[in-house]
Each structure stands twice: as structure tokens, then as C-alpha cells.
PDB file of C-alpha atoms in Angstrom:
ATOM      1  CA  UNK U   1      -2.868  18.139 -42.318  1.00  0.00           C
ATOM      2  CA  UNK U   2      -5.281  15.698 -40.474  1.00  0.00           C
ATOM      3  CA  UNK U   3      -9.010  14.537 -41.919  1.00  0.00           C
ATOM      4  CA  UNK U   4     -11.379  16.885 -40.152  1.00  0.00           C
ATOM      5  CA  UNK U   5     -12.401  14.296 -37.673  1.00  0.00           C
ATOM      6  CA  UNK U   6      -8.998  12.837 -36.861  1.00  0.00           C
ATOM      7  CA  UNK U   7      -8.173  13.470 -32.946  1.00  0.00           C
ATOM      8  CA  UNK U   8      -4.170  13.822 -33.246  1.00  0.00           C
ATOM      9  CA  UNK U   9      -3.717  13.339 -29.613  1.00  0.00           C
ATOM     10  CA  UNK U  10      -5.841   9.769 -30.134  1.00  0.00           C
ATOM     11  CA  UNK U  11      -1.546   8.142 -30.698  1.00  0.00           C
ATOM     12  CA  UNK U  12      -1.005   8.783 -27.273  1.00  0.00           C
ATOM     13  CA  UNK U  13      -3.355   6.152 -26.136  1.00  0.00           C
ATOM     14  CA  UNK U  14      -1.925   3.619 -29.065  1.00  0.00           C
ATOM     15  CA  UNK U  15       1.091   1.743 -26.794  1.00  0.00           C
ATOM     16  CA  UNK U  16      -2.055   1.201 -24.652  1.00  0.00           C
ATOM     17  CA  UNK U  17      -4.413  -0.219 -27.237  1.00  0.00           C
ATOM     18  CA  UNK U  18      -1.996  -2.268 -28.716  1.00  0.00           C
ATOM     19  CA  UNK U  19      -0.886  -3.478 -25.117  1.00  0.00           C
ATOM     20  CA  UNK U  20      -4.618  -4.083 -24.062  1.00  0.00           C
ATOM     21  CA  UNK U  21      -5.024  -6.351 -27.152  1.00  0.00           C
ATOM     22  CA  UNK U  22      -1.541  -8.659 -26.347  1.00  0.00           C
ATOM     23  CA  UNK U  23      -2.912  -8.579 -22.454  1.00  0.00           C
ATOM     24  CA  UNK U  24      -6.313 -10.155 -23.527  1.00  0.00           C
ATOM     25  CA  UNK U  25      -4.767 -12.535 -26.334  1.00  0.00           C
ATOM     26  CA  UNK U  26      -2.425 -13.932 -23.505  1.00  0.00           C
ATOM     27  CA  UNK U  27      -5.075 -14.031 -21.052  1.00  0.00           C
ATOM     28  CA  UNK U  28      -7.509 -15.927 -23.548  1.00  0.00           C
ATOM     29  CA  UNK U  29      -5.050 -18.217 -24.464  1.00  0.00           C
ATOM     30  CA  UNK U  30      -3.319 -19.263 -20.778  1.00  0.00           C
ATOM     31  CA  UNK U  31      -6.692 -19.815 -19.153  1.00  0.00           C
ATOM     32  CA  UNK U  32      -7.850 -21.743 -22.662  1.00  0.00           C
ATOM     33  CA  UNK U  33      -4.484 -23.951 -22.492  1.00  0.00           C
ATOM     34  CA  UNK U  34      -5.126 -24.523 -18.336  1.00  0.00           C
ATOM     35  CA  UNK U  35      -8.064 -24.525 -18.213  1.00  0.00           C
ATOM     36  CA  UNK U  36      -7.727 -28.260 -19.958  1.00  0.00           C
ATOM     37  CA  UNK U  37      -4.915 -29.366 -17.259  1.00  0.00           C
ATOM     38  CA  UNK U  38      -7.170 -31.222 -14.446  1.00  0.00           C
ATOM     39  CA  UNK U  39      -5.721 -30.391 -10.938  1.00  0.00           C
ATOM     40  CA  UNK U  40      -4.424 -33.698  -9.023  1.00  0.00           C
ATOM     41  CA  UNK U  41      -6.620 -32.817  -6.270  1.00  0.00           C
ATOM     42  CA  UNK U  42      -9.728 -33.488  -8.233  1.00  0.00           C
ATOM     43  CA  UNK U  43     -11.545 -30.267  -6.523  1.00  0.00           C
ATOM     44  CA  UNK U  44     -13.456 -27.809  -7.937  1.00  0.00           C
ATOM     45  CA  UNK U  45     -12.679 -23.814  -7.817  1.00  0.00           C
ATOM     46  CA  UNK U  46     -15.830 -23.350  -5.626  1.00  0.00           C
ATOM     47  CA  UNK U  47     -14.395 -26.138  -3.083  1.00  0.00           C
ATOM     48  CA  UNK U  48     -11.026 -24.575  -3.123  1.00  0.00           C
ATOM     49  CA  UNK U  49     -11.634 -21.563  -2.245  1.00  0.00           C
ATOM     50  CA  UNK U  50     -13.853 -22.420   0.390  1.00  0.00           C
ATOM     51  CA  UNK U  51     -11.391 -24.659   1.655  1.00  0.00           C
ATOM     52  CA  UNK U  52      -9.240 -21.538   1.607  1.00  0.00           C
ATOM     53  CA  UNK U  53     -11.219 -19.214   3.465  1.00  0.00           C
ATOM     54  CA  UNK U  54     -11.959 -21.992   6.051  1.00  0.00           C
ATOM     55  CA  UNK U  55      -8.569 -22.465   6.817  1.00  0.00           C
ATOM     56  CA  UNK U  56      -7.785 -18.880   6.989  1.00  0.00           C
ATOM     57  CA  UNK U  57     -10.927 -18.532   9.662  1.00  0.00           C
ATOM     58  CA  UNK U  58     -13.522 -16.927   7.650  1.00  0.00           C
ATOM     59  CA  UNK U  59     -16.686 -18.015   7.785  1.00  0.00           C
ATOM     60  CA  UNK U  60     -18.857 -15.321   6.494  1.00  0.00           C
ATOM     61  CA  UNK U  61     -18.054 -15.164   3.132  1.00  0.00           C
ATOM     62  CA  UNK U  62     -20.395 -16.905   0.674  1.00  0.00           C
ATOM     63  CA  UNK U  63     -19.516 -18.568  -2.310  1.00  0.00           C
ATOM     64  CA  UNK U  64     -21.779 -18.094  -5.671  1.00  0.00           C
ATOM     65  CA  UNK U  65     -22.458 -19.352  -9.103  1.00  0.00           C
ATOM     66  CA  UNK U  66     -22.489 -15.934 -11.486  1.00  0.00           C
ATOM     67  CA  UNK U  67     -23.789 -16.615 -14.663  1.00  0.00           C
ATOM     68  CA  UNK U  68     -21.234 -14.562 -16.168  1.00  0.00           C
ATOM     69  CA  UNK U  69     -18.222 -15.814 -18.197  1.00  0.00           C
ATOM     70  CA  UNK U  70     -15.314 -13.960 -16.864  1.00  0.00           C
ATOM     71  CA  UNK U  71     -17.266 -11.934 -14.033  1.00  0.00           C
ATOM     72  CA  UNK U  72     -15.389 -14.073 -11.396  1.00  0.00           C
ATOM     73  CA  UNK U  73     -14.500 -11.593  -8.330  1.00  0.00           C
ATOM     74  CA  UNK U  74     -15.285 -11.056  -4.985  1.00  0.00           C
ATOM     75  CA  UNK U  75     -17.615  -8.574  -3.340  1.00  0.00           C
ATOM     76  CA  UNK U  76     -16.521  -6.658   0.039  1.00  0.00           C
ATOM     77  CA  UNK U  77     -19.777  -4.814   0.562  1.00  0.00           C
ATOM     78  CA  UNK U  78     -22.033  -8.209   0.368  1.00  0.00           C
ATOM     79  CA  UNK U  79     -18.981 -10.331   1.464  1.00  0.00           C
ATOM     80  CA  UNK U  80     -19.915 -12.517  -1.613  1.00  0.00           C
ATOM     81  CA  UNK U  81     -17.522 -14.310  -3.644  1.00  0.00           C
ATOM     82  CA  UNK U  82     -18.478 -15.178  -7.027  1.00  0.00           C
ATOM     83  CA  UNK U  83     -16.932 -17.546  -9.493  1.00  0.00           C
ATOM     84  CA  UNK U  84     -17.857 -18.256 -12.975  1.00  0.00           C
ATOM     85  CA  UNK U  85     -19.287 -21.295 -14.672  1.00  0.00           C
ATOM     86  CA  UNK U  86     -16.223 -22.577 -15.924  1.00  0.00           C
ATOM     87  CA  UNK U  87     -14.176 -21.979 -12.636  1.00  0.00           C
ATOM     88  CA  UNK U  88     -17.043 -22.662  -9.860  1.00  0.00           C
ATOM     89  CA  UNK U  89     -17.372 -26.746 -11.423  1.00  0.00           C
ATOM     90  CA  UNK U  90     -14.155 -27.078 -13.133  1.00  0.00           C
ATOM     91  CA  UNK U  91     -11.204 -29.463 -11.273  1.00  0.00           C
ATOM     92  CA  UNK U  92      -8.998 -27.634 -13.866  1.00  0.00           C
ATOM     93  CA  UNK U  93      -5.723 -25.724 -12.628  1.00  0.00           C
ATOM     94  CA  UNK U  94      -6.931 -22.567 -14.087  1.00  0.00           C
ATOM     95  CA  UNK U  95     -10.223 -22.407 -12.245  1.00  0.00           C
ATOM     96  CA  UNK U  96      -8.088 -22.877  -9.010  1.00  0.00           C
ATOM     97  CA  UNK U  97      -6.167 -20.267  -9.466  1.00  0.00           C
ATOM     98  CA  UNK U  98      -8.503 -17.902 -10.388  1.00  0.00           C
ATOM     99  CA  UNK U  99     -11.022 -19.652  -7.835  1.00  0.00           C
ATOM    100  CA  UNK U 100      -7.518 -18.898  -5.108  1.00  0.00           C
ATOM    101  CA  UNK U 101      -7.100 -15.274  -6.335  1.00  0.00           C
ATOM    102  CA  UNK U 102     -10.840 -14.049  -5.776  1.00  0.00           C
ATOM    103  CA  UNK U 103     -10.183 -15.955  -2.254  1.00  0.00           C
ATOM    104  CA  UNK U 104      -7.116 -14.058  -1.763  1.00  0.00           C
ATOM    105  CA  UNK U 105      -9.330 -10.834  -2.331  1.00  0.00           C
ATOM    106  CA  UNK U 106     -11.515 -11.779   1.175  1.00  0.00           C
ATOM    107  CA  UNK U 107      -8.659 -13.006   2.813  1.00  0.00           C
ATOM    108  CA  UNK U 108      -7.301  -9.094   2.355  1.00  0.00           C
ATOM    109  CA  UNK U 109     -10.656  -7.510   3.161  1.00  0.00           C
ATOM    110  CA  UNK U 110     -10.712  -9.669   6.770  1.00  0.00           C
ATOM    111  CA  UNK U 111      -6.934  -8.546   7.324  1.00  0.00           C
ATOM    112  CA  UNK U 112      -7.888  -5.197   6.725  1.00  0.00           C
ATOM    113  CA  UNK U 113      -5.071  -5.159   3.917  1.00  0.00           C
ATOM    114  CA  UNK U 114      -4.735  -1.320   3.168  1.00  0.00           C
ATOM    115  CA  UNK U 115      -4.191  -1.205  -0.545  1.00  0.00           C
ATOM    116  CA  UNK U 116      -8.030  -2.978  -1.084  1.00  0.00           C
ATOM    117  CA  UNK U 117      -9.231  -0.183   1.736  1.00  0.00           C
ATOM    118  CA  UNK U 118      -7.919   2.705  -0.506  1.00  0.00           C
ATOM    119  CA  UNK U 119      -9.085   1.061  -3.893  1.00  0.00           C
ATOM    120  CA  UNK U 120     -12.644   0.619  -2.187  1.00  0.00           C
ATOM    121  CA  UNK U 121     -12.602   4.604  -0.757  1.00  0.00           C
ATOM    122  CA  UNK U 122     -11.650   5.343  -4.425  1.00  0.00           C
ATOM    123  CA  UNK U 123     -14.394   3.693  -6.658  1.00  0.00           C
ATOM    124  CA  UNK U 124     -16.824   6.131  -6.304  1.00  0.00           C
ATOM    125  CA  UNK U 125     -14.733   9.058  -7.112  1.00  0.00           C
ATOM    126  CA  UNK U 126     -13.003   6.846  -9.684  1.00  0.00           C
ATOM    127  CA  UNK U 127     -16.559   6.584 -11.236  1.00  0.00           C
ATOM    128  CA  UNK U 128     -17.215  10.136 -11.393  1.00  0.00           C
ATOM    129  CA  UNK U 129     -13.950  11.040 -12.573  1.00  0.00           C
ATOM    130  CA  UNK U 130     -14.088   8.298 -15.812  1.00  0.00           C
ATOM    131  CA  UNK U 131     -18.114   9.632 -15.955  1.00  0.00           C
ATOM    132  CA  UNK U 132     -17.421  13.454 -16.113  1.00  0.00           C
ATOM    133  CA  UNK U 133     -13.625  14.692 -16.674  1.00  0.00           C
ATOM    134  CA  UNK U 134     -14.113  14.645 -20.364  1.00  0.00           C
ATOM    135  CA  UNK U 135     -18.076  16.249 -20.604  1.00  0.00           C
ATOM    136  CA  UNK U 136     -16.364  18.789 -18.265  1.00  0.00           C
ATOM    137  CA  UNK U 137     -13.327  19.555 -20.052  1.00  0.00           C
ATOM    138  CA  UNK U 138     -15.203  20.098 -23.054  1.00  0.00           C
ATOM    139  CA  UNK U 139     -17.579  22.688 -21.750  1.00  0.00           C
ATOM    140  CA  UNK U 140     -14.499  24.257 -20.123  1.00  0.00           C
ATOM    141  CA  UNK U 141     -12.756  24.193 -23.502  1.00  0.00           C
ATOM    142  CA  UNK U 142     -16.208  25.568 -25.128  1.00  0.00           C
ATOM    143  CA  UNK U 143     -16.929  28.410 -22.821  1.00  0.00           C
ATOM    144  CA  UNK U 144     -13.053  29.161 -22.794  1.00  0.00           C
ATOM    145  CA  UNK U 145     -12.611  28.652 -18.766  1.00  0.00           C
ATOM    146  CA  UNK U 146      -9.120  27.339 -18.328  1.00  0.00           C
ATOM    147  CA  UNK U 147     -10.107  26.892 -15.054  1.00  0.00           C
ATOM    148  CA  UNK U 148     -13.173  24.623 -15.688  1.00  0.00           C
ATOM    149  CA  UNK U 149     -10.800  22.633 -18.432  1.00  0.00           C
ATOM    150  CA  UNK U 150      -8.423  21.800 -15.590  1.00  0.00           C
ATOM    151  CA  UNK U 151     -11.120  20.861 -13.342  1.00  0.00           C
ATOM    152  CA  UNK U 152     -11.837  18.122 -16.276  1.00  0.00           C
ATOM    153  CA  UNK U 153      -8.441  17.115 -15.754  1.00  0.00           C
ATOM    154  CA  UNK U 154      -7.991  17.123 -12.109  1.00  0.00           C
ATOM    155  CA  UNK U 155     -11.279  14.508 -12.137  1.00  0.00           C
ATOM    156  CA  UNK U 156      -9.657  12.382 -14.283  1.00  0.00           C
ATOM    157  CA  UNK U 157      -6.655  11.638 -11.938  1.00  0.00           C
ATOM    158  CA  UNK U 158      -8.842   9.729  -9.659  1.00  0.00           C
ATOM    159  CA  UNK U 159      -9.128   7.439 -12.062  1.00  0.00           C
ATOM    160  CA  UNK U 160      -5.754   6.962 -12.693  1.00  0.00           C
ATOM    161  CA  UNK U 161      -5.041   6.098  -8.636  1.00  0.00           C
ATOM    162  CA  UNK U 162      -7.796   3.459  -8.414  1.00  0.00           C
ATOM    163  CA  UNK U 163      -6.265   1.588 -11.502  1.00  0.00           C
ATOM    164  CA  UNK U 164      -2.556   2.197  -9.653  1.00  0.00           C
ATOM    165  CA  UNK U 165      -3.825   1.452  -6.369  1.00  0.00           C
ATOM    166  CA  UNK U 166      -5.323  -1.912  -7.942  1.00  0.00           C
ATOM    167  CA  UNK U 167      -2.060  -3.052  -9.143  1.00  0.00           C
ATOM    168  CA  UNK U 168      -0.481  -3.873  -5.850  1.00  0.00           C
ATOM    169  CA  UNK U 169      -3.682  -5.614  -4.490  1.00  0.00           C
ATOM    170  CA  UNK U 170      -4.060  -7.729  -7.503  1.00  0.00           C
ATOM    171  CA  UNK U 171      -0.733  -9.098  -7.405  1.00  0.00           C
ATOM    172  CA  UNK U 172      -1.002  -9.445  -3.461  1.00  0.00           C
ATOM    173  CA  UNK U 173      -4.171 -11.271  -4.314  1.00  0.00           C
ATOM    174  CA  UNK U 174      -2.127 -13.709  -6.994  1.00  0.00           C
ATOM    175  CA  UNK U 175       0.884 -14.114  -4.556  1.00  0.00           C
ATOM    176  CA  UNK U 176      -1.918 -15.159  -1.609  1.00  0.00           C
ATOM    177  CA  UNK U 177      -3.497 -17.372  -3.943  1.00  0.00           C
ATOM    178  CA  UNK U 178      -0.076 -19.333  -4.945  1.00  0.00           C
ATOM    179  CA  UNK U 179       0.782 -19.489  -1.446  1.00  0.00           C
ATOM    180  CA  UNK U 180      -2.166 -20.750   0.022  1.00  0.00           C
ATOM    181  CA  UNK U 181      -2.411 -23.561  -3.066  1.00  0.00           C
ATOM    182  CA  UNK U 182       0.915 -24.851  -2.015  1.00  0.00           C
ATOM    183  CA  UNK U 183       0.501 -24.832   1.695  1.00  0.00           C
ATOM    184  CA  UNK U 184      -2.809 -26.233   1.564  1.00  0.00           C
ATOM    185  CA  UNK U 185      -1.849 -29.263  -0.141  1.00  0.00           C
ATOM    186  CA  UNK U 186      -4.043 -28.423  -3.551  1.00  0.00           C
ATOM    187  CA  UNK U 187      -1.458 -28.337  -6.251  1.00  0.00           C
ATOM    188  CA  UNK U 188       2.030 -29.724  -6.902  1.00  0.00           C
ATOM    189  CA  UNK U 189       5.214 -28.054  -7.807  1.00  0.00           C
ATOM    190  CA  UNK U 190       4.799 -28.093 -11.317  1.00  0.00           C
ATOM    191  CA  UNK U 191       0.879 -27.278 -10.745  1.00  0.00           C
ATOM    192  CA  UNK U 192       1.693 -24.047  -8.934  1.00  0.00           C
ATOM    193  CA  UNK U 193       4.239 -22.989 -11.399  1.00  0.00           C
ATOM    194  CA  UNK U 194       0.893 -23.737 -14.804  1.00  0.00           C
ATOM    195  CA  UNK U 195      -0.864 -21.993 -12.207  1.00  0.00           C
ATOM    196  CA  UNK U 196       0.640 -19.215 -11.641  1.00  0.00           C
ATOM    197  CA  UNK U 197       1.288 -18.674 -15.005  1.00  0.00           C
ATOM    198  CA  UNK U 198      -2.530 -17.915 -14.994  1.00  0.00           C
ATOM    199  CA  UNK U 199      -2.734 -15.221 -12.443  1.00  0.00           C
ATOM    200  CA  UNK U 200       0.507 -13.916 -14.314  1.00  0.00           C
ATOM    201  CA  UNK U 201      -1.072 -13.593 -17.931  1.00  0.00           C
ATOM    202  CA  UNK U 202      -4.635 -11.844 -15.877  1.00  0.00           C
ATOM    203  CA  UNK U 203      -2.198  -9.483 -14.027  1.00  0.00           C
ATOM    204  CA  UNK U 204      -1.485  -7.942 -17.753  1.00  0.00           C
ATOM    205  CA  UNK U 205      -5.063  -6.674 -18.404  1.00  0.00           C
ATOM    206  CA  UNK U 206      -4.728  -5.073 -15.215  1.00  0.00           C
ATOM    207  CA  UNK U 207      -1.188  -3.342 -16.022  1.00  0.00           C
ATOM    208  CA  UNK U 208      -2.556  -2.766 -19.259  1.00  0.00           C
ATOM    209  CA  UNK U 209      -6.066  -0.327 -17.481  1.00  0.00           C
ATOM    210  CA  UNK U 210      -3.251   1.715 -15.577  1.00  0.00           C
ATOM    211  CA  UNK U 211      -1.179   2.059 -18.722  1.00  0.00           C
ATOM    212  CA  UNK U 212      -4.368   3.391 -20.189  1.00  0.00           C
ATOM    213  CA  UNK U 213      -5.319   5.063 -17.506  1.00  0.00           C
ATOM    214  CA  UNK U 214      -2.242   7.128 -17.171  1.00  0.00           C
ATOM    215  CA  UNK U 215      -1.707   8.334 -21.194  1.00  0.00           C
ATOM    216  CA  UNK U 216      -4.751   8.967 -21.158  1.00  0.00           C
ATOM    217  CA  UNK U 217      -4.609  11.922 -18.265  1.00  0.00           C
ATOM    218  CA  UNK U 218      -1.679  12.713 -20.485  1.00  0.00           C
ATOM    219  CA  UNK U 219      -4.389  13.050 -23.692  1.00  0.00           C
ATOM    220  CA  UNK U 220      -6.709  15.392 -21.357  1.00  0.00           C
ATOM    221  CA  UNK U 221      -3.393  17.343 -20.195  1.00  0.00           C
ATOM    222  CA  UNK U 222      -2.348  18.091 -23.951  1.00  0.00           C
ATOM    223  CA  UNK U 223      -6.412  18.747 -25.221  1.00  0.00           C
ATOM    224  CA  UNK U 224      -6.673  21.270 -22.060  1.00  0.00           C
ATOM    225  CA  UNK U 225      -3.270  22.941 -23.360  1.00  0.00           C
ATOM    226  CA  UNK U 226      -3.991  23.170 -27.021  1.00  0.00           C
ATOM    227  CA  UNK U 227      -7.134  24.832 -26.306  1.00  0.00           C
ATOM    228  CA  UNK U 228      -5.989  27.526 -24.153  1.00  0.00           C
ATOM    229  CA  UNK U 229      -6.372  25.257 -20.524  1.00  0.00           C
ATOM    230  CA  UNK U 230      -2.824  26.966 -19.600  1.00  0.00           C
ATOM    231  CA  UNK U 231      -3.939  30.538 -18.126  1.00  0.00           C
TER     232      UNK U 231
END
């Protein structure tokens, strides 16, 4: 019925590829289209969001240059925020909104804001569960232990709660970020709504990791049941 390498529980995961693609198309394009709209404040991401922190009281949070394109985020361990070329010396009104949402991020870690607490607690069982579930379902499946199939499974589920437990503190992060632009005197109006539409279009590729996160527990669920993980 199927080609002898063809994996027929791969079409669960499709709604997610396909939604993974539209997420980074739409990202692409908003920052691209943005990213050419100069801010009317004239400052740059890495001044805004020190400007932001400032205001908000914190002090110990430095601001870096990453040579990466896209590896803009903030780190709670190092209290380092990093921002990319094109968002640490751009005036544009994507770089300060991505430059406000990485602030937003240390404003949560000095509030003690529970949902980044959690997602922090969870990243290194996160990374074992996305490292081994699968290598451990598959000797379970291969040495016919339900129970060491389900195991596989049961790892897996830690991944899915760190990628649910980053939604809410990624749109916290974008709703921060918004609020503090407008308060702060940084963007207009019609500059927080472009803005916005931003952090919007980069909250996708984040819905679009727990969608894939999620069918594919479902995928290990079914492969555990086919192959006798059901005592």
C-alpha cells in the first residue's frame, strides 16, 4: 500500500509543516516591509531598549551586538540581551519592536513573571525529551517493551509544555513591548499599530513550534500503538 520507506503517520505533522512555512513567509516578509519604515524617533533598537530597561529600573542587563541574523533574544542566566545587526543599528520600526520585545523578556525575568520561570525550569528536560523520546521509543518498539515505548512518549511531553508554556510569555513579551513604545514616547499611533504588526507575524513561528510540538506527541502516541506500545 505505501513505498517501503514511506512513514504513514509522517501526515499528521503536515497542518504543521505547511503552517511553519506560512509563519516564516509572513515573518520574512513583515520585518522585510518594516524593516524599511524609519521610526520618527530616529533611535536605534540597541538605544531603545536600553532606554526601556532604564526606565523600568534595571540596570544590570547588558546590551550586545550578536553576529547572528535573526539570533536576537535575551539571556536570563548571563542577564545579556542581544540584538542582531539589522535591529541593534537600525532606526527602523521593526528593529524597535523586536529591539522592545527582547526588552520585554528582562523586564519579566526582574518581575519574576512566572510563565518565563517555568519555561526556564523546563529547557533542560525539554532538551532531553526532543534528544531521546524517539531513540527510546524505538528500542522500546525493537525489544518489544511497551513499557520502554511509553517511556519514549512520556519524554516527549516535556517538550510539548516548554513550547506551550512559551506561548503566553512571548505574547506577554510583545504586549510589554507595545506598551512600553507608546508610553515611552518612541513611536506614534500609527507606528505602534506597523509595529505591532511585527511582533504579531513572529508570534506565528512560535504558535506554529507548539502546533508541531503537539501532533507530533500525537505521531509518537500512534507509532507506540501500532507497534504493540498498548499492553
Amino acid at each position: 500500500m505505501y513505498p517501503i520507506f514511506f512513514d504513514p503517520t509522517m501526515i499528521i505533522l503536515i497542518p504543521a509543516i505547511i503552517f511553519s512555512l506560512y509563519a516564516q513567509l509572513k515573518v520574512q516578509s513583515t520585518f522585510e516591509r518594516y524593516s524599511r519604515v524609519a521610526s520618527s524617533s530616529g533611535l536605534t533598537g540597541a538605544e531603545v531598549a536600553e532606554r526601556l530597561l532604564r526606565k523600568e529600573g534595571i540596570y544590570d542587563v547588558r546590551i550586545e551586538r550578536t553576529p547572528n541574523t535573526l539570533g536576537d533574544h535575551y539571556d536570563p542566566r548571563s542577564k545579556v540581551l542581544r540584538l542582531s545587526p539589522g535591529v541593534y543599528n537600525s532606526t527602523s520600526l521593526a528593529a524597535l519592536g523586536v529591539a522592545a520585545h527582547e526588552a520585554g523578556h528582562a523586564i519579566q525575568h526582574d518581575v519574576g513573571y512566572f510563565p518565563l520561570e517555568l519555561r526556564s525550569s523546563l529547557v533542560p528536560v525539554a532538551q532531553f525529551g526532543s534528544m531521546a523520546a524517539f531513540p527510546i521509543l524505538l528500542i522500546g518498539i525493537l525489544l518489544g517493551s511497551p513499557m520502554l515505548a511509553k517511556l519514549g512518549v512520556y519524554a516527549f511531553v516535556a517538550v510539548v509544555l516548554f513550547q506551550l508554556v512559551t506561548l503566553p510569555v512571548e505574547y506577554n513579551a510583545s504586549s510589554r513591548a507595545i506598551a512600553l513604545l507608546q508610553a515611552g514616547g518612541f513611536v506614534s499611533g500609527q507606528e505602534a499599530e506597523h509595529t505591532k504588526r511585527v511582533l504579531d507575524a513572529a508570534a506565528l513561528t512560535y504558535l506554529a513550534a507548539a502546533l508541531a510540538a503537539v501532533l507530533s506527541l500525537l505521531r509518537l502516541l500512534l507509532i507506540s500503538r501500532m507497534f504493540g506500545g498498548e499492553e
